[in-house]
C-alpha cells in the first residue's frame, strides 16, 4: 500500500471519529427526546390546537399568534392531557391564540425567559434556536423497552416579539426554512432501517400529509405513534448534526474531496510544522 493510500485511510478514520464525536443520539438530545407533560422548565407546551391550522397561520399566511394561559388559575394541569375530540379542536380555530396549560404568571415568566435566551443565543452564536415543534413521534429504543421517547417532527423557526414592555408576546415565523428532524431521522434509520419522510417542497405543503407519511413509515411498530397535534415551543440546535453531515466524504464532489484538503490533512493526521518564535527565550 502506498503512502498516499495510508494517508487517505488515516484521514477517513480521523474524519469518521470526528463525526461520531459530533453526533448526540442519546436521550439527552431534545431532538431525540423532548420531555412531555407538566414541567418546571421554561418550555411552553401548546394544547388544544391543530398543527395544520398553526402552520397555515404562521407560515402560509405569515401572521402572528398570541399565547393564552389556562382559565382556571387555581388548578395544576394533569401530567398528561386526555385526547381532545377533533371536532372540539376545530371549534377552537377561530382566533390567533396558542392555548397553554400554564398559569398567567408562569406563562409570562417563561415567555420572558425564552425571549431573552433566544436573543442571547442569536447574539453569541449567530443562529436562531427557538422553534415551534409541530407533531411528535412517540417511539421506543427497542422492543423490550418501557421508556417512551418523544421526538419532534416538524420545526418552525420563530421569534418572540412585543410592541412594548406591557404588551403581549406574539410568536412570528422568522421566514427561515421549515425543517424536519434530521437527528431522529438518522437514529431511526440506523437502529430500525425505517426511512422517515423528508420535505421535497414547501409549495402547498401540508403537515397532515407529512404526518400521514410518517404513519406509513412506522406502520410495523405496534407501540409507536404519531402525535399530530402535540405542539411545543423550545430551543433546538441542529448545528452539530449539520457539521456531522458536512464531514461525510460522500457529500463532497469527487474532484474536491474533503480529505484532499491540506488544512484538513494537517489538522486531523499530519499536524502542523512548528516555526521558530520571533523572540527567543533569552531575548529581552
PDB file of N, CA and C in Angstrom, residues 71-155:
ATOM      1  N   UNK A  71     -57.584  28.871  31.914  1.00  0.00           N
ATOM      2  CA  UNK A  71     -58.610  29.717  32.511  1.00  0.00           C
ATOM      3  C   UNK A  71     -58.658  29.579  34.023  1.00  0.00           C
ATOM      4  N   UNK A  72     -58.541  28.338  34.533  1.00  0.00           N
ATOM      5  CA  UNK A  72     -58.608  28.124  35.979  1.00  0.00           C
ATOM      6  C   UNK A  72     -57.213  28.255  36.576  1.00  0.00           C
ATOM      7  N   UNK A  73     -56.963  29.367  37.253  1.00  0.00           N
ATOM      8  CA  UNK A  73     -55.636  29.657  37.764  1.00  0.00           C
ATOM      9  C   UNK A  73     -55.292  28.861  39.024  1.00  0.00           C
ATOM     10  N   UNK A  74     -56.301  28.293  39.692  1.00  0.00           N
ATOM     11  CA  UNK A  74     -56.059  27.647  40.975  1.00  0.00           C
ATOM     12  C   UNK A  74     -55.813  26.150  40.864  1.00  0.00           C
ATOM     13  N   UNK A  75     -55.762  25.638  39.634  1.00  0.00           N
ATOM     14  CA  UNK A  75     -55.562  24.213  39.451  1.00  0.00           C
ATOM     15  C   UNK A  75     -54.302  23.940  38.652  1.00  0.00           C
ATOM     16  N   UNK A  76     -53.557  22.928  39.074  1.00  0.00           N
ATOM     17  CA  UNK A  76     -52.411  22.479  38.311  1.00  0.00           C
ATOM     18  C   UNK A  76     -52.897  21.566  37.196  1.00  0.00           C
ATOM     19  N   UNK A  77     -52.323  21.648  36.013  1.00  0.00           N
ATOM     20  CA  UNK A  77     -52.750  20.768  34.916  1.00  0.00           C
ATOM     21  C   UNK A  77     -52.363  19.339  35.196  1.00  0.00           C
ATOM     22  N   UNK A  78     -53.085  18.377  34.670  1.00  0.00           N
ATOM     23  CA  UNK A  78     -52.708  16.971  34.839  1.00  0.00           C
ATOM     24  C   UNK A  78     -51.405  16.689  34.121  1.00  0.00           C
ATOM     25  N   UNK A  79     -50.724  15.630  34.555  1.00  0.00           N
ATOM     26  CA  UNK A  79     -49.433  15.296  33.956  1.00  0.00           C
ATOM     27  C   UNK A  79     -49.563  15.038  32.472  1.00  0.00           C
ATOM     28  N   UNK A  80     -50.621  14.345  32.073  1.00  0.00           N
ATOM     29  CA  UNK A  80     -50.869  14.100  30.657  1.00  0.00           C
ATOM     30  C   UNK A  80     -52.330  14.380  30.357  1.00  0.00           C
ATOM     31  N   UNK A  81     -52.577  15.167  29.329  1.00  0.00           N
ATOM     32  CA  UNK A  81     -53.929  15.548  28.974  1.00  0.00           C
ATOM     33  C   UNK A  81     -54.638  14.411  28.245  1.00  0.00           C
ATOM     34  N   UNK A  82     -55.951  14.285  28.488  1.00  0.00           N
ATOM     35  CA  UNK A  82     -56.734  13.361  27.692  1.00  0.00           C
ATOM     36  C   UNK A  82     -56.877  13.929  26.283  1.00  0.00           C
ATOM     37  N   UNK A  83     -56.934  13.050  25.318  1.00  0.00           N
ATOM     38  CA  UNK A  83     -57.015  13.488  23.923  1.00  0.00           C
ATOM     39  C   UNK A  83     -58.339  14.205  23.672  1.00  0.00           C
ATOM     40  N   UNK A  84     -58.243  15.369  23.011  1.00  0.00           N
ATOM     41  CA  UNK A  84     -59.428  16.160  22.708  1.00  0.00           C
ATOM     42  C   UNK A  84     -60.011  15.720  21.383  1.00  0.00           C
ATOM     43  N   UNK A  85     -61.343  15.645  21.315  1.00  0.00           N
ATOM     44  CA  UNK A  85     -62.016  15.258  20.095  1.00  0.00           C
ATOM     45  C   UNK A  85     -61.698  16.234  18.974  1.00  0.00           C
ATOM     46  N   UNK A  86     -61.520  15.709  17.740  1.00  0.00           N
ATOM     47  CA  UNK A  86     -61.137  16.527  16.587  1.00  0.00           C
ATOM     48  C   UNK A  86     -62.136  17.656  16.343  1.00  0.00           C
ATOM     49  N   UNK A  87     -63.423  17.392  16.509  1.00  0.00           N
ATOM     50  CA  UNK A  87     -64.427  18.432  16.282  1.00  0.00           C
ATOM     51  C   UNK A  87     -64.311  19.545  17.317  1.00  0.00           C
ATOM     52  N   UNK A  88     -63.956  19.180  18.556  1.00  0.00           N
ATOM     53  CA  UNK A  88     -63.763  20.185  19.597  1.00  0.00           C
ATOM     54  C   UNK A  88     -62.564  21.057  19.272  1.00  0.00           C
ATOM     55  N   UNK A  89     -61.506  20.439  18.740  1.00  0.00           N
ATOM     56  CA  UNK A  89     -60.324  21.202  18.367  1.00  0.00           C
ATOM     57  C   UNK A  89     -60.640  22.194  17.257  1.00  0.00           C
ATOM     58  N   UNK A  90     -61.368  21.736  16.266  1.00  0.00           N
ATOM     59  CA  UNK A  90     -61.685  22.599  15.128  1.00  0.00           C
ATOM     60  C   UNK A  90     -62.491  23.825  15.563  1.00  0.00           C
ATOM     61  N   UNK A  91     -63.318  23.647  16.615  1.00  0.00           N
ATOM     62  CA  UNK A  91     -64.120  24.767  17.097  1.00  0.00           C
ATOM     63  C   UNK A  91     -63.269  25.850  17.734  1.00  0.00           C
ATOM     64  N   UNK A  92     -62.030  25.499  18.115  1.00  0.00           N
ATOM     65  CA  UNK A  92     -61.145  26.469  18.763  1.00  0.00           C
ATOM     66  C   UNK A  92     -60.320  27.273  17.759  1.00  0.00           C
ATOM     67  N   UNK A  93     -60.402  26.933  16.482  1.00  0.00           N
ATOM     68  CA  UNK A  93     -59.515  27.529  15.498  1.00  0.00           C
ATOM     69  C   UNK A  93     -60.097  28.772  14.823  1.00  0.00           C
ATOM     70  N   UNK A  94     -60.727  29.619  15.584  1.00  0.00           N
ATOM     71  CA  UNK A  94     -61.281  30.850  15.018  1.00  0.00           C
ATOM     72  C   UNK A  94     -60.556  32.080  15.527  1.00  0.00           C
ATOM     73  N   UNK A  95     -59.381  31.877  16.146  1.00  0.00           N
ATOM     74  CA  UNK A  95     -58.649  33.015  16.699  1.00  0.00           C
ATOM     75  C   UNK A  95     -57.163  32.888  16.389  1.00  0.00           C
ATOM     76  N   UNK A  96     -56.402  33.823  16.933  1.00  0.00           N
ATOM     77  CA  UNK A  96     -54.950  33.810  16.720  1.00  0.00           C
ATOM     78  C   UNK A  96     -54.230  33.497  18.026  1.00  0.00           C
ATOM     79  N   UNK A  97     -54.824  32.612  18.825  1.00  0.00           N
ATOM     80  CA  UNK A  97     -54.312  32.296  20.149  1.00  0.00           C
ATOM     81  C   UNK A  97     -53.703  30.900  20.190  1.00  0.00           C
ATOM     82  N   UNK A  98     -52.549  30.791  20.841  1.00  0.00           N
ATOM     83  CA  UNK A  98     -51.950  29.499  21.157  1.00  0.00           C
ATOM     84  C   UNK A  98     -52.267  29.209  22.620  1.00  0.00           C
ATOM     85  N   UNK A  99     -53.108  28.235  22.848  1.00  0.00           N
ATOM     86  CA  UNK A  99     -53.557  27.919  24.205  1.00  0.00           C
ATOM     87  C   UNK A  99     -52.497  27.110  24.948  1.00  0.00           C
ATOM     88  N   UNK A 100     -52.276  27.450  26.219  1.00  0.00           N
ATOM     89  CA  UNK A 100     -51.350  26.705  27.065  1.00  0.00           C
ATOM     90  C   UNK A 100     -52.067  26.243  28.328  1.00  0.00           C
ATOM     91  N   UNK A 101     -51.413  25.380  29.090  1.00  0.00           N
ATOM     92  CA  UNK A 101     -51.956  24.934  30.373  1.00  0.00           C
ATOM     93  C   UNK A 101     -51.232  25.604  31.540  1.00  0.00           C
ATOM     94  N   UNK A 102     -50.527  26.688  31.268  1.00  0.00           N
ATOM     95  CA  UNK A 102     -49.776  27.391  32.299  1.00  0.00           C
ATOM     96  C   UNK A 102     -50.622  28.487  32.927  1.00  0.00           C
ATOM     97  N   UNK A 103     -50.344  28.785  34.191  1.00  0.00           N
ATOM     98  CA  UNK A 103     -50.977  29.940  34.813  1.00  0.00           C
ATOM     99  C   UNK A 103     -50.456  31.199  34.124  1.00  0.00           C
ATOM    100  N   UNK A 104     -51.163  32.294  34.294  1.00  0.00           N
ATOM    101  CA  UNK A 104     -50.760  33.523  33.623  1.00  0.00           C
ATOM    102  C   UNK A 104     -49.365  33.974  34.062  1.00  0.00           C
ATOM    103  N   UNK A 105     -49.087  33.911  35.355  1.00  0.00           N
ATOM    104  CA  UNK A 105     -47.776  34.349  35.851  1.00  0.00           C
ATOM    105  C   UNK A 105     -46.669  33.441  35.334  1.00  0.00           C
ATOM    106  N   UNK A 106     -46.923  32.135  35.317  1.00  0.00           N
ATOM    107  CA  UNK A 106     -45.908  31.194  34.828  1.00  0.00           C
ATOM    108  C   UNK A 106     -45.697  31.370  33.325  1.00  0.00           C
ATOM    109  N   UNK A 107     -46.769  31.581  32.586  1.00  0.00           N
ATOM    110  CA  UNK A 107     -46.663  31.776  31.146  1.00  0.00           C
ATOM    111  C   UNK A 107     -45.827  33.003  30.832  1.00  0.00           C
ATOM    112  N   UNK A 108     -46.094  34.114  31.510  1.00  0.00           N
ATOM    113  CA  UNK A 108     -45.341  35.340  31.244  1.00  0.00           C
ATOM    114  C   UNK A 108     -43.873  35.180  31.630  1.00  0.00           C
ATOM    115  N   UNK A 109     -43.622  34.482  32.726  1.00  0.00           N
ATOM    116  CA  UNK A 109     -42.244  34.223  33.141  1.00  0.00           C
ATOM    117  C   UNK A 109     -41.509  33.422  32.070  1.00  0.00           C
ATOM    118  N   UNK A 110     -42.133  32.356  31.578  1.00  0.00           N
ATOM    119  CA  UNK A 110     -41.493  31.524  30.566  1.00  0.00           C
ATOM    120  C   UNK A 110     -41.258  32.284  29.272  1.00  0.00           C
ATOM    121  N   UNK A 111     -42.230  33.083  28.865  1.00  0.00           N
ATOM    122  CA  UNK A 111     -42.089  33.854  27.634  1.00  0.00           C
ATOM    123  C   UNK A 111     -40.945  34.855  27.746  1.00  0.00           C
ATOM    124  N   UNK A 112     -40.836  35.523  28.873  1.00  0.00           N
ATOM    125  CA  UNK A 112     -39.736  36.481  29.055  1.00  0.00           C
ATOM    126  C   UNK A 112     -38.385  35.781  28.994  1.00  0.00           C
ATOM    127  N   UNK A 113     -38.289  34.624  29.662  1.00  0.00           N
ATOM    128  CA  UNK A 113     -37.039  33.880  29.644  1.00  0.00           C
ATOM    129  C   UNK A 113     -36.709  33.365  28.244  1.00  0.00           C
ATOM    130  N   UNK A 114     -37.701  32.837  27.555  1.00  0.00           N
ATOM    131  CA  UNK A 114     -37.474  32.336  26.204  1.00  0.00           C
ATOM    132  C   UNK A 114     -37.020  33.453  25.278  1.00  0.00           C
ATOM    133  N   UNK A 115     -37.670  34.598  25.368  1.00  0.00           N
ATOM    134  CA  UNK A 115     -37.310  35.734  24.511  1.00  0.00           C
ATOM    135  C   UNK A 115     -35.894  36.204  24.803  1.00  0.00           C
ATOM    136  N   UNK A 116     -35.542  36.290  26.081  1.00  0.00           N
ATOM    137  CA  UNK A 116     -34.197  36.740  26.460  1.00  0.00           C
ATOM    138  C   UNK A 116     -33.135  35.733  26.021  1.00  0.00           C
ATOM    139  N   UNK A 117     -33.371  34.461  26.314  1.00  0.00           N
ATOM    140  CA  UNK A 117     -32.393  33.437  25.946  1.00  0.00           C
ATOM    141  C   UNK A 117     -32.244  33.321  24.433  1.00  0.00           C
ATOM    142  N   UNK A 118     -33.355  33.478  23.696  1.00  0.00           N
ATOM    143  CA  UNK A 118     -33.287  33.410  22.231  1.00  0.00           C
ATOM    144  C   UNK A 118     -32.403  34.531  21.687  1.00  0.00           C
ATOM    145  N   UNK A 119     -32.568  35.745  22.225  1.00  0.00           N
ATOM    146  CA  UNK A 119     -31.735  36.867  21.786  1.00  0.00           C
ATOM    147  C   UNK A 119     -30.276  36.633  22.141  1.00  0.00           C
ATOM    148  N   UNK A 120     -30.038  36.063  23.305  1.00  0.00           N
ATOM    149  CA  UNK A 120     -28.669  35.787  23.741  1.00  0.00           C
ATOM    150  C   UNK A 120     -28.004  34.760  22.834  1.00  0.00           C
ATOM    151  N   UNK A 121     -28.708  33.643  22.548  1.00  0.00           N
ATOM    152  CA  UNK A 121     -28.166  32.612  21.657  1.00  0.00           C
ATOM    153  C   UNK A 121     -27.835  33.205  20.281  1.00  0.00           C
ATOM    154  N   UNK A 122     -28.756  34.018  19.754  1.00  0.00           N
ATOM    155  CA  UNK A 122     -28.544  34.574  18.420  1.00  0.00           C
ATOM    156  C   UNK A 122     -27.383  35.539  18.415  1.00  0.00           C
ATOM    157  N   UNK A 123     -27.229  36.308  19.486  1.00  0.00           N
ATOM    158  CA  UNK A 123     -26.120  37.259  19.579  1.00  0.00           C
ATOM    159  C   UNK A 123     -24.782  36.543  19.693  1.00  0.00           C
ATOM    160  N   UNK A 124     -24.743  35.459  20.462  1.00  0.00           N
ATOM    161  CA  UNK A 124     -23.481  34.752  20.708  1.00  0.00           C
ATOM    162  C   UNK A 124     -23.135  33.749  19.617  1.00  0.00           C
ATOM    163  N   UNK A 125     -24.149  33.070  19.061  1.00  0.00           N
ATOM    164  CA  UNK A 125     -23.899  32.006  18.095  1.00  0.00           C
ATOM    165  C   UNK A 125     -24.273  32.371  16.668  1.00  0.00           C
ATOM    166  N   UNK A 126     -25.015  33.460  16.500  1.00  0.00           N
ATOM    167  CA  UNK A 126     -25.383  33.903  15.159  1.00  0.00           C
ATOM    168  C   UNK A 126     -26.493  33.094  14.522  1.00  0.00           C
ATOM    169  N   UNK A 127     -27.181  32.259  15.295  1.00  0.00           N
ATOM    170  CA  UNK A 127     -28.279  31.457  14.756  1.00  0.00           C
ATOM    171  C   UNK A 127     -29.470  31.523  15.699  1.00  0.00           C
ATOM    172  N   UNK A 128     -30.660  31.355  15.125  1.00  0.00           N
ATOM    173  CA  UNK A 128     -31.872  31.286  15.931  1.00  0.00           C
ATOM    174  C   UNK A 128     -32.123  29.841  16.333  1.00  0.00           C
ATOM    175  N   UNK A 129     -32.325  29.600  17.629  1.00  0.00           N
ATOM    176  CA  UNK A 129     -32.536  28.240  18.131  1.00  0.00           C
ATOM    177  C   UNK A 129     -33.961  28.008  18.627  1.00  0.00           C
ATOM    178  N   UNK A 130     -34.802  29.029  18.552  1.00  0.00           N
ATOM    179  CA  UNK A 130     -36.165  28.902  19.068  1.00  0.00           C
ATOM    180  C   UNK A 130     -37.089  28.383  17.974  1.00  0.00           C
ATOM    181  N   UNK A 131     -37.746  27.265  18.254  1.00  0.00           N
ATOM    182  CA  UNK A 131     -38.613  26.630  17.261  1.00  0.00           C
ATOM    183  C   UNK A 131     -39.963  26.287  17.882  1.00  0.00           C
ATOM    184  N   UNK A 132     -40.960  26.289  17.036  1.00  0.00           N
ATOM    185  CA  UNK A 132     -42.261  25.734  17.385  1.00  0.00           C
ATOM    186  C   UNK A 132     -42.314  24.350  16.746  1.00  0.00           C
ATOM    187  N   UNK A 133     -42.308  23.330  17.584  1.00  0.00           N
ATOM    188  CA  UNK A 133     -42.314  21.955  17.097  1.00  0.00           C
ATOM    189  C   UNK A 133     -43.744  21.498  16.889  1.00  0.00           C
ATOM    190  N   UNK A 134     -44.052  21.049  15.684  1.00  0.00           N
ATOM    191  CA  UNK A 134     -45.392  20.557  15.347  1.00  0.00           C
ATOM    192  C   UNK A 134     -45.348  19.044  15.159  1.00  0.00           C
ATOM    193  N   UNK A 135     -46.128  18.331  15.959  1.00  0.00           N
ATOM    194  CA  UNK A 135     -46.190  16.884  15.830  1.00  0.00           C
ATOM    195  C   UNK A 135     -44.993  16.201  16.472  1.00  0.00           C
ATOM    196  N   UNK A 136     -45.246  15.083  17.131  1.00  0.00           N
ATOM    197  CA  UNK A 136     -44.171  14.327  17.777  1.00  0.00           C
ATOM    198  C   UNK A 136     -44.288  12.849  17.422  1.00  0.00           C
ATOM    199  N   UNK A 137     -43.133  12.225  17.286  1.00  0.00           N
ATOM    200  CA  UNK A 137     -43.067  10.777  17.114  1.00  0.00           C
ATOM    201  C   UNK A 137     -42.895  10.148  18.489  1.00  0.00           C
ATOM    202  N   UNK A 138     -43.840   9.313  18.861  1.00  0.00           N
ATOM    203  CA  UNK A 138     -43.735   8.537  20.104  1.00  0.00           C
ATOM    204  C   UNK A 138     -43.068   7.211  19.743  1.00  0.00           C
ATOM    205  N   UNK A 139     -41.901   6.918  20.330  1.00  0.00           N
ATOM    206  CA  UNK A 139     -41.156   5.746  19.925  1.00  0.00           C
ATOM    207  C   UNK A 139     -40.407   5.124  21.102  1.00  0.00           C
ATOM    208  N   UNK A 140     -39.880   3.934  20.880  1.00  0.00           N
ATOM    209  CA  UNK A 140     -39.119   3.204  21.898  1.00  0.00           C
ATOM    210  C   UNK A 140     -37.776   2.789  21.306  1.00  0.00           C
ATOM    211  N   UNK A 141     -36.752   2.758  22.160  1.00  0.00           N
ATOM    212  CA  UNK A 141     -35.413   2.449  21.664  1.00  0.00           C
ATOM    213  C   UNK A 141     -35.249   0.983  21.267  1.00  0.00           C
ATOM    214  N   UNK A 142     -36.031   0.096  21.869  1.00  0.00           N
ATOM    215  CA  UNK A 142     -36.031  -1.300  21.440  1.00  0.00           C
ATOM    216  C   UNK A 142     -37.358  -1.949  21.835  1.00  0.00           C
ATOM    217  N   UNK A 143     -37.566  -3.160  21.377  1.00  0.00           N
ATOM    218  CA  UNK A 143     -38.847  -3.828  21.555  1.00  0.00           C
ATOM    219  C   UNK A 143     -39.171  -4.110  23.018  1.00  0.00           C
ATOM    220  N   UNK A 144     -38.130  -4.225  23.861  1.00  0.00           N
ATOM    221  CA  UNK A 144     -38.341  -4.584  25.261  1.00  0.00           C
ATOM    222  C   UNK A 144     -38.355  -3.377  26.197  1.00  0.00           C
ATOM    223  N   UNK A 145     -38.124  -2.207  25.653  1.00  0.00           N
ATOM    224  CA  UNK A 145     -38.046  -1.014  26.491  1.00  0.00           C
ATOM    225  C   UNK A 145     -39.442  -0.515  26.872  1.00  0.00           C
ATOM    226  N   UNK A 146     -39.567  -0.086  28.134  1.00  0.00           N
ATOM    227  CA  UNK A 146     -40.802   0.543  28.586  1.00  0.00           C
ATOM    228  C   UNK A 146     -40.658   2.066  28.668  1.00  0.00           C
ATOM    229  N   UNK A 147     -39.493   2.563  28.262  1.00  0.00           N
ATOM    230  CA  UNK A 147     -39.225   4.006  28.315  1.00  0.00           C
ATOM    231  C   UNK A 147     -39.658   4.634  26.996  1.00  0.00           C
ATOM    232  N   UNK A 148     -40.689   5.469  27.064  1.00  0.00           N
ATOM    233  CA  UNK A 148     -41.201   6.094  25.847  1.00  0.00           C
ATOM    234  C   UNK A 148     -40.408   7.357  25.536  1.00  0.00           C
ATOM    235  N   UNK A 149     -40.142   7.577  24.265  1.00  0.00           N
ATOM    236  CA  UNK A 149     -39.421   8.769  23.793  1.00  0.00           C
ATOM    237  C   UNK A 149     -40.362   9.588  22.919  1.00  0.00           C
ATOM    238  N   UNK A 150     -40.137  10.909  22.906  1.00  0.00           N
ATOM    239  CA  UNK A 150     -40.939  11.803  22.075  1.00  0.00           C
ATOM    240  C   UNK A 150     -39.995  12.698  21.265  1.00  0.00           C
ATOM    241  N   UNK A 151     -40.026  12.553  19.958  1.00  0.00           N
ATOM    242  CA  UNK A 151     -39.154  13.329  19.087  1.00  0.00           C
ATOM    243  C   UNK A 151     -39.991  14.252  18.209  1.00  0.00           C
ATOM    244  N   UNK A 152     -39.661  15.555  18.155  1.00  0.00           N
ATOM    245  CA  UNK A 152     -40.413  16.477  17.296  1.00  0.00           C
ATOM    246  C   UNK A 152     -40.246  16.120  15.835  1.00  0.00           C
ATOM    247  N   UNK A 153     -41.269  16.400  15.026  1.00  0.00           N
ATOM    248  CA  UNK A 153     -41.230  16.029  13.613  1.00  0.00           C
ATOM    249  C   UNK A 153     -41.015  17.231  12.694  1.00  0.00           C
ATOM    250  N   UNK A 154     -41.802  18.277  12.855  1.00  0.00           N
ATOM    251  CA  UNK A 154     -41.653  19.490  12.056  1.00  0.00           C
ATOM    252  C   UNK A 154     -41.261  20.647  12.958  1.00  0.00           C
ATOM    253  N   UNK A 155     -40.335  21.474  12.505  1.00  0.00           N
ATOM    254  CA  UNK A 155     -39.877  22.586  13.335  1.00  0.00           C
ATOM    255  C   UNK A 155     -39.954  23.900  12.568  1.00  0.00           C
TER     256      UNK A 155
END
